[in-house]
CSV table of C-alpha atoms and ligand atoms in Angstrom, one decimal:
chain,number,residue,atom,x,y,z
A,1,UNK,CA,8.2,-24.8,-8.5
A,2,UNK,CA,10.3,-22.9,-11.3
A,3,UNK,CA,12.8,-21.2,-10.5
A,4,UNK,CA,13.3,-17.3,-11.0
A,5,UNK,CA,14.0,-16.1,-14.0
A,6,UNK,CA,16.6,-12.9,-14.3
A,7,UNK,CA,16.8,-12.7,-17.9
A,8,UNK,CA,15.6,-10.5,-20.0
A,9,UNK,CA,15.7,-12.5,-23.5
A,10,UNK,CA,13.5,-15.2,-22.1
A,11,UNK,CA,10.7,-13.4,-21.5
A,12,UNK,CA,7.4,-15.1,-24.0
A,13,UNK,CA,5.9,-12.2,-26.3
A,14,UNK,CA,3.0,-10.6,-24.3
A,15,UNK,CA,0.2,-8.2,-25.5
A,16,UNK,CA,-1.0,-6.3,-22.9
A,17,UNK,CA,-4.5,-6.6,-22.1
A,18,UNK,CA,-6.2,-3.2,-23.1
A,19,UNK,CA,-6.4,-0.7,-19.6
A,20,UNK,CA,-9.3,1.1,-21.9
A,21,UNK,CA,-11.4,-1.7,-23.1
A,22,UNK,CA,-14.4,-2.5,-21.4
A,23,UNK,CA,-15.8,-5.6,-20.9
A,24,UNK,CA,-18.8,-5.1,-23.7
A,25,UNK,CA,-16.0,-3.4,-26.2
A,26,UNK,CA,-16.2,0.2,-25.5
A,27,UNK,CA,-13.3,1.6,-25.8
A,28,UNK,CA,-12.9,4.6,-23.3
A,29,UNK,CA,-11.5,7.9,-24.5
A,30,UNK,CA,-12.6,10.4,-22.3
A,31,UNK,CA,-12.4,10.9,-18.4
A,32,UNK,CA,-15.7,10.8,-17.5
A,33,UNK,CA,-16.3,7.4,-18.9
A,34,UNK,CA,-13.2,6.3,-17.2
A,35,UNK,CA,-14.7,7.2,-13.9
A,36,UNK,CA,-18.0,5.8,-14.7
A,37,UNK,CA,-18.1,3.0,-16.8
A,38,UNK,CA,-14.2,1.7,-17.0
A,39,UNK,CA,-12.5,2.4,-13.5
A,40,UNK,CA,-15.4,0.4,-11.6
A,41,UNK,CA,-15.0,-2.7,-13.8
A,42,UNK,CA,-11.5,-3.1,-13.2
A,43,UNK,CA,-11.9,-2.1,-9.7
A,44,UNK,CA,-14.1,-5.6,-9.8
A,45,UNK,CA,-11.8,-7.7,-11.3
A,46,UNK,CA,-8.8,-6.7,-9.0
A,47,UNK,CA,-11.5,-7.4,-5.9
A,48,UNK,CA,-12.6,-10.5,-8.0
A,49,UNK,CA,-9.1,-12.4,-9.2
A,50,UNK,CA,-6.3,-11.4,-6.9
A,51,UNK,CA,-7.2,-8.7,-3.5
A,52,UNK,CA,-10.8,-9.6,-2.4
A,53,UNK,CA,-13.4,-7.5,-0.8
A,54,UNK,CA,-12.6,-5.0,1.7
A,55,UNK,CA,-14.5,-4.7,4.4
A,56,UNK,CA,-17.1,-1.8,5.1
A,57,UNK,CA,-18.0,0.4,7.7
A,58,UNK,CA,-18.2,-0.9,11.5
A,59,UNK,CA,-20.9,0.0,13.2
A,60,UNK,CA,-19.6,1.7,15.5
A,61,UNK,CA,-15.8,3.9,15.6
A,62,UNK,CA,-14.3,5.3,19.0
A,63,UNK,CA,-11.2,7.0,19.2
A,64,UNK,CA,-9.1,7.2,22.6
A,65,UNK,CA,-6.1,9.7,22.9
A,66,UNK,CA,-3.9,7.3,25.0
A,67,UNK,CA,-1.2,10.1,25.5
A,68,UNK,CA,0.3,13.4,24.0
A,69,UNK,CA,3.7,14.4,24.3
A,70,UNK,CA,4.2,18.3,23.5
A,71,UNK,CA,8.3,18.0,22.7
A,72,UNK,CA,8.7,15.0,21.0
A,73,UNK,CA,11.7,14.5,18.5
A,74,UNK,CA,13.9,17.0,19.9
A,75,UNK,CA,10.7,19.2,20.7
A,76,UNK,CA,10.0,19.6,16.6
A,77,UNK,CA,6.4,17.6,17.1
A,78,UNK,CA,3.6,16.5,19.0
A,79,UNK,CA,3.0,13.0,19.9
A,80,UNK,CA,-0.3,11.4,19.9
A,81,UNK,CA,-1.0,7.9,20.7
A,82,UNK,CA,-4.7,6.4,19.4
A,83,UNK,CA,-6.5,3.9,20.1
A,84,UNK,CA,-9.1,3.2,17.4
A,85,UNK,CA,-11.9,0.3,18.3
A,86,UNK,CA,-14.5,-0.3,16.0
A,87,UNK,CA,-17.7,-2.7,16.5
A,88,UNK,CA,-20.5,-3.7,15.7
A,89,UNK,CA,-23.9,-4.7,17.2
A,90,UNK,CA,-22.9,-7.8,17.6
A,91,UNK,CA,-21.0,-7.4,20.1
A,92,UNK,CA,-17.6,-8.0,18.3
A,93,UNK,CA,-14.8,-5.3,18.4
A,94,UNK,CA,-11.1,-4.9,17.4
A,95,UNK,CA,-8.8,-2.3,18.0
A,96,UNK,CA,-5.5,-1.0,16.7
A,97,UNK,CA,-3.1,1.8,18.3
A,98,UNK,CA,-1.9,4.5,15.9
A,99,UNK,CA,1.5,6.6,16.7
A,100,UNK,CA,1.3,10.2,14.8
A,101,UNK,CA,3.5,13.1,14.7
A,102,UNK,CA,2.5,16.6,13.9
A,103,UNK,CA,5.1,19.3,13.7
A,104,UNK,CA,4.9,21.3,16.7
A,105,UNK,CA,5.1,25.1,14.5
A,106,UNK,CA,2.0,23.6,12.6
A,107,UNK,CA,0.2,27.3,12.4
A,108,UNK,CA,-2.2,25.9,10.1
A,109,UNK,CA,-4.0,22.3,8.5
A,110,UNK,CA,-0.9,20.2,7.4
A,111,UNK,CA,-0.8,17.2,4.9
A,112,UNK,CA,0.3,14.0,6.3
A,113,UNK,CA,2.2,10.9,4.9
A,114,UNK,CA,0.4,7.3,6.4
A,115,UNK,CA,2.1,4.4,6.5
A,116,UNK,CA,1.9,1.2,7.6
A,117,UNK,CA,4.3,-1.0,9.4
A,118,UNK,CA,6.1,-4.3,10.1
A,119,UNK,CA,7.6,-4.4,13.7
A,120,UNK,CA,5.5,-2.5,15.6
A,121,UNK,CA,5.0,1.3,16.1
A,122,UNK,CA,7.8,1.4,18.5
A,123,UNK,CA,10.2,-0.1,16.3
A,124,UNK,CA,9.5,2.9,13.6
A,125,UNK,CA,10.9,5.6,16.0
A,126,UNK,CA,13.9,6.6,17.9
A,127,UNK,CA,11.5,7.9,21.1
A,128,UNK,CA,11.7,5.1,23.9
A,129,UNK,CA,8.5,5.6,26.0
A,130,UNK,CA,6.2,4.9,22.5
A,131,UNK,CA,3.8,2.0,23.2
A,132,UNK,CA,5.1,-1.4,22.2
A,133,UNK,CA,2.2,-2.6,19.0
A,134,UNK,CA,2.0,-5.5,16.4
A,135,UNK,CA,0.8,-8.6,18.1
A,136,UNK,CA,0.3,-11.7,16.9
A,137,UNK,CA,-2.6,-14.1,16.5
A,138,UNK,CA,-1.1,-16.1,19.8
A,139,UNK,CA,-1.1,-12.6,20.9
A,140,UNK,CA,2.7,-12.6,21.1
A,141,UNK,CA,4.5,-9.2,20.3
A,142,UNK,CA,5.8,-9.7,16.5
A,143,UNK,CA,9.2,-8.0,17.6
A,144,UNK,CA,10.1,-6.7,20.7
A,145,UNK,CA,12.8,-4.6,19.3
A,146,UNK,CA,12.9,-0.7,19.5
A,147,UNK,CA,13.9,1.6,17.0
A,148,UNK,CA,15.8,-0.6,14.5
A,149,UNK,CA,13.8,0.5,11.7
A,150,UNK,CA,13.6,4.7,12.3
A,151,UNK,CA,15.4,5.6,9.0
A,152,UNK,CA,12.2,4.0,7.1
A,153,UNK,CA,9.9,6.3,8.6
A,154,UNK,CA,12.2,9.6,8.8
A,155,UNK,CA,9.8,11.5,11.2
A,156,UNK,CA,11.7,13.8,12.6
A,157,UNK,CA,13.0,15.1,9.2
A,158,UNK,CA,9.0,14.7,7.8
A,159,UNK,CA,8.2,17.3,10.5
A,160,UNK,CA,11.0,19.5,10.1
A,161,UNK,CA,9.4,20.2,6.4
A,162,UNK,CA,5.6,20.7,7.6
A,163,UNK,CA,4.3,17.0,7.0
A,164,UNK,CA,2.6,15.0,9.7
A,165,UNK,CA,2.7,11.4,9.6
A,166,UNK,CA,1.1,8.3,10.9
A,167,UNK,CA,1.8,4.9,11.3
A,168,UNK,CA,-0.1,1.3,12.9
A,169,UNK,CA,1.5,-1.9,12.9
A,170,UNK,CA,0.0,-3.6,10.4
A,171,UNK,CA,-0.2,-7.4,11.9
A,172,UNK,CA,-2.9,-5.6,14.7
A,173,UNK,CA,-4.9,-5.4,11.7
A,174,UNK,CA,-4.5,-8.4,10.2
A,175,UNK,CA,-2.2,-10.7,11.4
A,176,UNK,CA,0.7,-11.7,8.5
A,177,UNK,CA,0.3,-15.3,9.1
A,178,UNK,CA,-0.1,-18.0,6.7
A,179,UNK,CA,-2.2,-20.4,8.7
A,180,UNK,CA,-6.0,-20.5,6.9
A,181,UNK,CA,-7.6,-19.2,10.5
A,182,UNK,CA,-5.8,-16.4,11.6
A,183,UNK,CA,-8.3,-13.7,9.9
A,184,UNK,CA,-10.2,-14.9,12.6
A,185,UNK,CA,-7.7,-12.4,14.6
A,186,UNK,CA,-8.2,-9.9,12.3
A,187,UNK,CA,-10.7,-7.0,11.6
A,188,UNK,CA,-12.8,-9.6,9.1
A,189,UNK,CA,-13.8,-11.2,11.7
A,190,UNK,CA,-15.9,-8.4,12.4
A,191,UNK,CA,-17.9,-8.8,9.4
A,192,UNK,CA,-17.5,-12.4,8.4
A,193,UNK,CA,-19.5,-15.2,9.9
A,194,UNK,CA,-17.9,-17.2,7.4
A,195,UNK,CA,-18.2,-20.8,8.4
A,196,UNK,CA,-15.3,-22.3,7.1
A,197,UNK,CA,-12.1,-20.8,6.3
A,198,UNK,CA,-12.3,-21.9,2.9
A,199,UNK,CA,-15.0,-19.3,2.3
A,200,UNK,CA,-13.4,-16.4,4.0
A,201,UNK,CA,-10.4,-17.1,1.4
A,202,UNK,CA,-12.5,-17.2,-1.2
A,203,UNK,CA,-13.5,-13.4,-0.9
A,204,UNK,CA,-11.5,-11.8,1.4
A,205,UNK,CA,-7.5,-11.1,1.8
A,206,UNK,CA,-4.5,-10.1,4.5
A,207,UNK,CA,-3.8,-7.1,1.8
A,208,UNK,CA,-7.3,-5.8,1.5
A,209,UNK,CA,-7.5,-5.8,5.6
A,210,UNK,CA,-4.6,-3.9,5.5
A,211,UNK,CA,-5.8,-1.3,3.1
A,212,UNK,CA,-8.9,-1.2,5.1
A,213,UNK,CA,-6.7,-0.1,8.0
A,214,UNK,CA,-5.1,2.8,6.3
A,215,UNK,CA,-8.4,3.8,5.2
A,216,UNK,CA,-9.6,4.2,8.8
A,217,UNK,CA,-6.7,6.0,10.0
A,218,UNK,CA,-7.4,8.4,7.8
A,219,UNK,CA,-11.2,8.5,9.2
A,220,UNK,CA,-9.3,9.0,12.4
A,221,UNK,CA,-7.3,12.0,10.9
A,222,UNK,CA,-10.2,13.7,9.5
A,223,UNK,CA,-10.8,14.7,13.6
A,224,UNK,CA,-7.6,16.0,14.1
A,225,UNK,CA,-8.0,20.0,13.8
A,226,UNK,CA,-4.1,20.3,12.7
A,227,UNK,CA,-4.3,17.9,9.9
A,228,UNK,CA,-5.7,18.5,6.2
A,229,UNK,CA,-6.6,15.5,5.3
A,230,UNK,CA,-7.5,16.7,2.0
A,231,UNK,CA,-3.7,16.1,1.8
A,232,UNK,CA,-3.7,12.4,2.5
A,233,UNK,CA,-0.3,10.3,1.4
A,234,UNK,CA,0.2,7.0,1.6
A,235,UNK,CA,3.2,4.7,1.4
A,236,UNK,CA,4.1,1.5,1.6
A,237,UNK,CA,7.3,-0.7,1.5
A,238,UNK,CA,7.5,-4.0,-0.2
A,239,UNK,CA,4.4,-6.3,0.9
A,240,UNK,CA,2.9,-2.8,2.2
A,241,UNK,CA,4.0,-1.6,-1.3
A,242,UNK,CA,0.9,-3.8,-2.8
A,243,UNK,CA,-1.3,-2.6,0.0
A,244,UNK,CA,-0.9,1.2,-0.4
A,245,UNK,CA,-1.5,0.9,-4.3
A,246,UNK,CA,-4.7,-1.3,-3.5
A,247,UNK,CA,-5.7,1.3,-0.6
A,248,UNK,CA,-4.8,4.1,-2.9
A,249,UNK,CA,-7.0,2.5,-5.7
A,250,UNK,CA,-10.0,2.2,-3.7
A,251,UNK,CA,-10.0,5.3,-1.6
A,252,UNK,CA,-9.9,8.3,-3.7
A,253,UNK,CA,-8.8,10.5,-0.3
A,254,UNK,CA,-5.1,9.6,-1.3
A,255,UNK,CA,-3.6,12.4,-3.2
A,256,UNK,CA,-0.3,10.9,-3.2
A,257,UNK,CA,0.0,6.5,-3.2
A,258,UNK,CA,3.7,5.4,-3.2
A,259,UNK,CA,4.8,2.1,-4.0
A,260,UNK,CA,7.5,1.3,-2.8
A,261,UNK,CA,9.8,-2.1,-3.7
A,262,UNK,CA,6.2,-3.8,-4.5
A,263,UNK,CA,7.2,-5.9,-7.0
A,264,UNK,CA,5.1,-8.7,-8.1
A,265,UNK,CA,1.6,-8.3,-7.8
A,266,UNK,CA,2.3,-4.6,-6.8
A,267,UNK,CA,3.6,-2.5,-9.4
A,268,UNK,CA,5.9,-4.9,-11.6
A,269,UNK,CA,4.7,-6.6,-14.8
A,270,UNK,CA,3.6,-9.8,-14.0
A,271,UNK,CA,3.4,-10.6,-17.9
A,272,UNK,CA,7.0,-10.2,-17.7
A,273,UNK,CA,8.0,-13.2,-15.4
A,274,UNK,CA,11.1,-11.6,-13.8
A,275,UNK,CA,11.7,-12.4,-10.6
A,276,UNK,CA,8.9,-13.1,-8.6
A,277,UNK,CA,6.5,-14.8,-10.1
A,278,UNK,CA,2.7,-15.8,-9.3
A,279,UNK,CA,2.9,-19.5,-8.8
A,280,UNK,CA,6.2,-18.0,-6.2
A,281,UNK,CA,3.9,-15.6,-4.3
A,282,UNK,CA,0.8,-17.4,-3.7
A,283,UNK,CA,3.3,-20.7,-2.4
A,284,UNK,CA,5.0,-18.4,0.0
A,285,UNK,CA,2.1,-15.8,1.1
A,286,UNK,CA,-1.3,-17.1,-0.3
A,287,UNK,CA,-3.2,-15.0,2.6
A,288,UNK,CA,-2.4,-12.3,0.5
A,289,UNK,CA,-4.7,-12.8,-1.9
A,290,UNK,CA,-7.5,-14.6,-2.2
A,291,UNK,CA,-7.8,-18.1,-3.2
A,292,UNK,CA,-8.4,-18.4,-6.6
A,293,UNK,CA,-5.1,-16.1,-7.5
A,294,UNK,CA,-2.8,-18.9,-7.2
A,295,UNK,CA,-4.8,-20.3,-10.4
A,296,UNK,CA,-2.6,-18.2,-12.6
A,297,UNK,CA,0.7,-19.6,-11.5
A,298,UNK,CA,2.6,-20.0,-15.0
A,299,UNK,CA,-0.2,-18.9,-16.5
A,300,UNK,CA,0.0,-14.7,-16.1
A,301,UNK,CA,-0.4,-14.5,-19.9
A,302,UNK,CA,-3.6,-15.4,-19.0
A,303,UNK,CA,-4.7,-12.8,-16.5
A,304,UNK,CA,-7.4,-11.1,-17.2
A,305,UNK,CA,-5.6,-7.8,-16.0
A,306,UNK,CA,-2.1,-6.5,-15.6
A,307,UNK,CA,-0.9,-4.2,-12.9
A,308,UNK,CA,-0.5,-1.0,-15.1
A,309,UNK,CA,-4.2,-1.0,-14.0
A,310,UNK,CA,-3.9,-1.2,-10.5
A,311,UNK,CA,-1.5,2.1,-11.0
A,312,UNK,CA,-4.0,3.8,-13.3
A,313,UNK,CA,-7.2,3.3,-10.6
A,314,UNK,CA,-4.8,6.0,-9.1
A,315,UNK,CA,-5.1,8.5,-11.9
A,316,UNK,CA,-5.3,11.7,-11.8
A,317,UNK,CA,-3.8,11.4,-8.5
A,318,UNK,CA,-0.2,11.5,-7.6
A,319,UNK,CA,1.8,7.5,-7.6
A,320,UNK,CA,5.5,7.1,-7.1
A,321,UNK,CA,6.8,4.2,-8.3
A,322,UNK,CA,10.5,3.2,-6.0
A,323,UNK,CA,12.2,0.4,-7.1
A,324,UNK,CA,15.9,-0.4,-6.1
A,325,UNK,CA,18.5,-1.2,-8.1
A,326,UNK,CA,19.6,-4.5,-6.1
A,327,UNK,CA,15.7,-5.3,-5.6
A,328,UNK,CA,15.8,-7.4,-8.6
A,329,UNK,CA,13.4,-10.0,-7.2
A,330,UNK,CA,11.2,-7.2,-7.2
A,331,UNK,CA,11.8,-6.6,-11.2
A,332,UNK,CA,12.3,-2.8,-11.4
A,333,UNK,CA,12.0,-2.6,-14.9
A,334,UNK,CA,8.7,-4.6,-14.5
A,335,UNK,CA,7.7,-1.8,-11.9
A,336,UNK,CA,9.3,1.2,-14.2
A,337,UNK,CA,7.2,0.0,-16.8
A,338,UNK,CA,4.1,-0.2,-15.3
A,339,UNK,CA,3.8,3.7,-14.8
A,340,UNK,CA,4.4,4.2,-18.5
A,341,UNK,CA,2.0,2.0,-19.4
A,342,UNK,CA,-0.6,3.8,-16.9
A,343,UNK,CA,-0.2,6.7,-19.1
A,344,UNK,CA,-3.3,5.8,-21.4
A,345,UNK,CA,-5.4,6.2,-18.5
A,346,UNK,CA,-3.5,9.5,-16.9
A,347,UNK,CA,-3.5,11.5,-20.3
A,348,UNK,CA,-7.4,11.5,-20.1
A,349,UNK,CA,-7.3,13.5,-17.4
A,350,UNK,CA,-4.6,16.1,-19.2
A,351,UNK,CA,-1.9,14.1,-16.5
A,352,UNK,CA,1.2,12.9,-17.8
A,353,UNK,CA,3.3,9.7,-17.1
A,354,UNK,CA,6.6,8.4,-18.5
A,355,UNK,CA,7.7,7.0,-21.6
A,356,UNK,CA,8.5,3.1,-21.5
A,357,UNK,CA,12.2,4.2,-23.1
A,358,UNK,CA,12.8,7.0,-20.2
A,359,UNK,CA,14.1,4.6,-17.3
A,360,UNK,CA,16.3,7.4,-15.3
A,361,UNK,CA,19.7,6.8,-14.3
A,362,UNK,CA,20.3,5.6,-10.6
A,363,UNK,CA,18.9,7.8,-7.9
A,364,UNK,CA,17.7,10.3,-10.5
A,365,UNK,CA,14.2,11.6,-9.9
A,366,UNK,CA,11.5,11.3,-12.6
A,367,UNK,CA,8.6,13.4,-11.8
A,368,UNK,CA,5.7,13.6,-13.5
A,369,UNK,CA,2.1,12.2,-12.3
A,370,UNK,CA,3.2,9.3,-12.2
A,371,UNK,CA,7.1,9.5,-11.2
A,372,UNK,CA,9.6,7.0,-10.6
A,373,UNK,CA,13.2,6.2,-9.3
A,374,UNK,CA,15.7,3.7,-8.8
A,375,UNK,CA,17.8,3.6,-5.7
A,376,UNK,CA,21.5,2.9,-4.9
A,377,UNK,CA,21.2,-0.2,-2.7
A,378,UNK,CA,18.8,-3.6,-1.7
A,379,UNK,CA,15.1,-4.0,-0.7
A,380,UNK,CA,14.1,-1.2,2.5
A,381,UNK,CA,12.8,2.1,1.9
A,382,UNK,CA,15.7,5.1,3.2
A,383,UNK,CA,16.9,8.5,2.8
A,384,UNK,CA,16.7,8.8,-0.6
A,385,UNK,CA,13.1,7.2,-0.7
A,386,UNK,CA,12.0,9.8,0.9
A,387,UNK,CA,14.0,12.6,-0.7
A,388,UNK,CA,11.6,11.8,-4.0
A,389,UNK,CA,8.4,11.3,-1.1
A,390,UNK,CA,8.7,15.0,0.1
A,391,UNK,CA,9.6,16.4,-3.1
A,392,UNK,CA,6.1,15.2,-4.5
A,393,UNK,CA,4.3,15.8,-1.0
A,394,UNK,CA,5.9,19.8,-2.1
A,395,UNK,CA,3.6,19.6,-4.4
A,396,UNK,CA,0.3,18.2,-2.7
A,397,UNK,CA,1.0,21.2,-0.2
A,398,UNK,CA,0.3,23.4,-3.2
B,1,GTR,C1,9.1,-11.1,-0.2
B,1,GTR,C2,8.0,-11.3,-1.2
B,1,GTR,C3,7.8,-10.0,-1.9
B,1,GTR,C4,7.7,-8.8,-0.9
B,1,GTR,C5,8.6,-9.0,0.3
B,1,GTR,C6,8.2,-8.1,1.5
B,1,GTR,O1,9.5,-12.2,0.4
B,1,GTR,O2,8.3,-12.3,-2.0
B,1,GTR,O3,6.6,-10.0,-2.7
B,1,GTR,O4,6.5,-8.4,-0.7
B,1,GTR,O5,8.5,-10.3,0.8
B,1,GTR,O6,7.1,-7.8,1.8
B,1,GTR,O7,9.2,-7.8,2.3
């Protein structure tokens, strides 16, 4: 495998392919053929080349309340638990528990950040009586810690300013697991009878499972009276980075998608080469994707797409882009870029990006439609994340 590359000079001359081009050589210049003719297309080829098929509709949904807590964080929220099970005729079901905070004052609908996790819902909160989540496919919890990771979701402080938020553990979707069978644990199993596993990677993907998930949460959302969930923001850190761009690319009920640290195959370049590259990714995590993605290992000149578009499916809507600054594996510039270049889509709509020569200063905020930041410190999602996250949500309360 090569190694990483870090340097900037070494990078091979790229053209971009054309975000506006379709495939019979129209050439797009107004919203309305964006929506209808171009946005589709490239909605295919992402499903096609690297994220697969996400599942539809299960037959059937049930929501359970499994408990409500009146004065939780320091009496500033409510505390739901939820079990969501979906099935289908079949017979076959799976189910996931979602943890959400509403601020208690709520007098009216409020918007709401959803997020998914990596350690379990009780490892995203400082509360100690939250359900343990995130299993397995042995059925094994994935980390029996509490609480390590609070300052990623910042719930208390999220309430405090008039945001709800959501989270599910995100291996109780799909499980994070390498081994070719373990989306037999996972909500495809649902709808695949796929008879080898072969075929099931052929089409389908851990990352589209995942944006599947945050998807139905927000079904789940649409039934809570104290929730507008015509205000629907979703986040992601790193791996979930990828998953909220694809989730915000294929459901339109996201006003807000942040990215955050997503790096290769998220927001970052993949033309460019820095840092992580294809042929890295699809070694290390090829349940990500599907199959045939690992075809363009040292060969992402050749893709017949570049991630700009994956940020530009979210146009008109509101995408941060987070990079940080020690995150070089994840290629900031690569993802800095990516918004500018996303601004041939957003300027259709009258919505503006950033130019590619307007990369701010560390922990400076770039807001536009498409905004952007680089933070003091390594690969996590903090504080200052967040500090841009609300500033933007400000905005979706409007
Ligand atoms: C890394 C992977 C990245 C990123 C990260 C994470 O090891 O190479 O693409 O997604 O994992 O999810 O934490």
């Amino acid at each position: 495998m090569k190694e990483a590359n870090y340097d900037e000079s070494l990078i091979v001359e790229f053209t971009l392919p054309d975000v506006l081009e379709c495939l019979n050589g129209k050439k797009i210049d107004n919203a309305f053929d964006w929506v209808h003719l171009r946005r589709p297309e490239i909605l295919d080829i992402f499903k096609k080349e690297i994220f697969g098929y996400l599942p539809h509709r299960t037959d059937k949904t049930e929501y359970e309340v499994l408990s409500v807590k009146e004065d939780a964080l320091n009496n500033t929220a409510i505390r739901k638990e939820i079990r969501l099970t979906f099935s289908m005729n079949n017979g076959k079901s799976h189910s996931f528990v979602m943890l959400l905070y509403i601020p208690k004052n709520a007098k009216k609908p409020v918007p709401v950040y959803l997020g998914l996790n990596f350690k379990g819902n009780h490892n995203c909160t400082a509360e100690q009586d939250v359900l343990m989540t995130g299993r397995k496919s042995d059925g094994s919890l994935a980390d029996e810690e509490r609480s390590s990771q609070t300052y990623r979701w910042q719930f208390e402080e999220s309430v405090k300013r008039g945001f709800a938020s959501a989270t599910v553990c995100y291996h109780d979707i799909h499980p994070d697991e390498k081994e070719a069978d373990s989306w037999r644990k996972s909500i495809y199993n649902l709808f695949f009878s796929a008879e080898s596993d072969e075929e099931f990677h052929t089409h389908g993907s851990a990352i589209s499972a995942w944006a599947w998930g945050l998807s139905r949460m927000l079904d789940c959302l649409e039934a809570e009276p104290l929730i507008d969930c015509s205000k629907a923001m979703v986040h992601g850190h790193s791996r979930l980075g990828k998953t909220s761009l694809w989730a915000g690319a294929n459901d339109p009920r996201f006003k807000f998608v942040v990215s955050n640290d997503s790096g290769c195959t998220g927001a970052a370049v993949s033309r460019r080469c820095i840092g992580e590259t294809v042929e890295i990714i699809t070694h290390y995590f090829p349940h990500w994707f599907v199959s045939s993605y690992k075809n363009y290992a040292n060969r992402e000149l050749e893709l017949p797409l570049e991630q700009h578009w994956l940020i530009s499916l979210i146009a008109p809507r509101y995408c941060c882009i987070a990079s940080a600054a020690e995150d070089t594996w994840a290629d900031p510039k690569g993802e800095f870029l990516s918004g500018a270049y996303a601004n041939d889509v957003y300027k259709l709509f009258g919505a503006e990006t950033y130019a590619p020569d307007a990369m701010p200063g560390i922990d400076e905020f770039l807001t536009s439609a498409v905004s952007y930041h680089i933070r003091t410190g390594k690969h996590d999602q903090n504080l200052i994340d967040w500090q841009h996250y609300w500033l933007i949500g400000e905005k979706v309360k409007m």
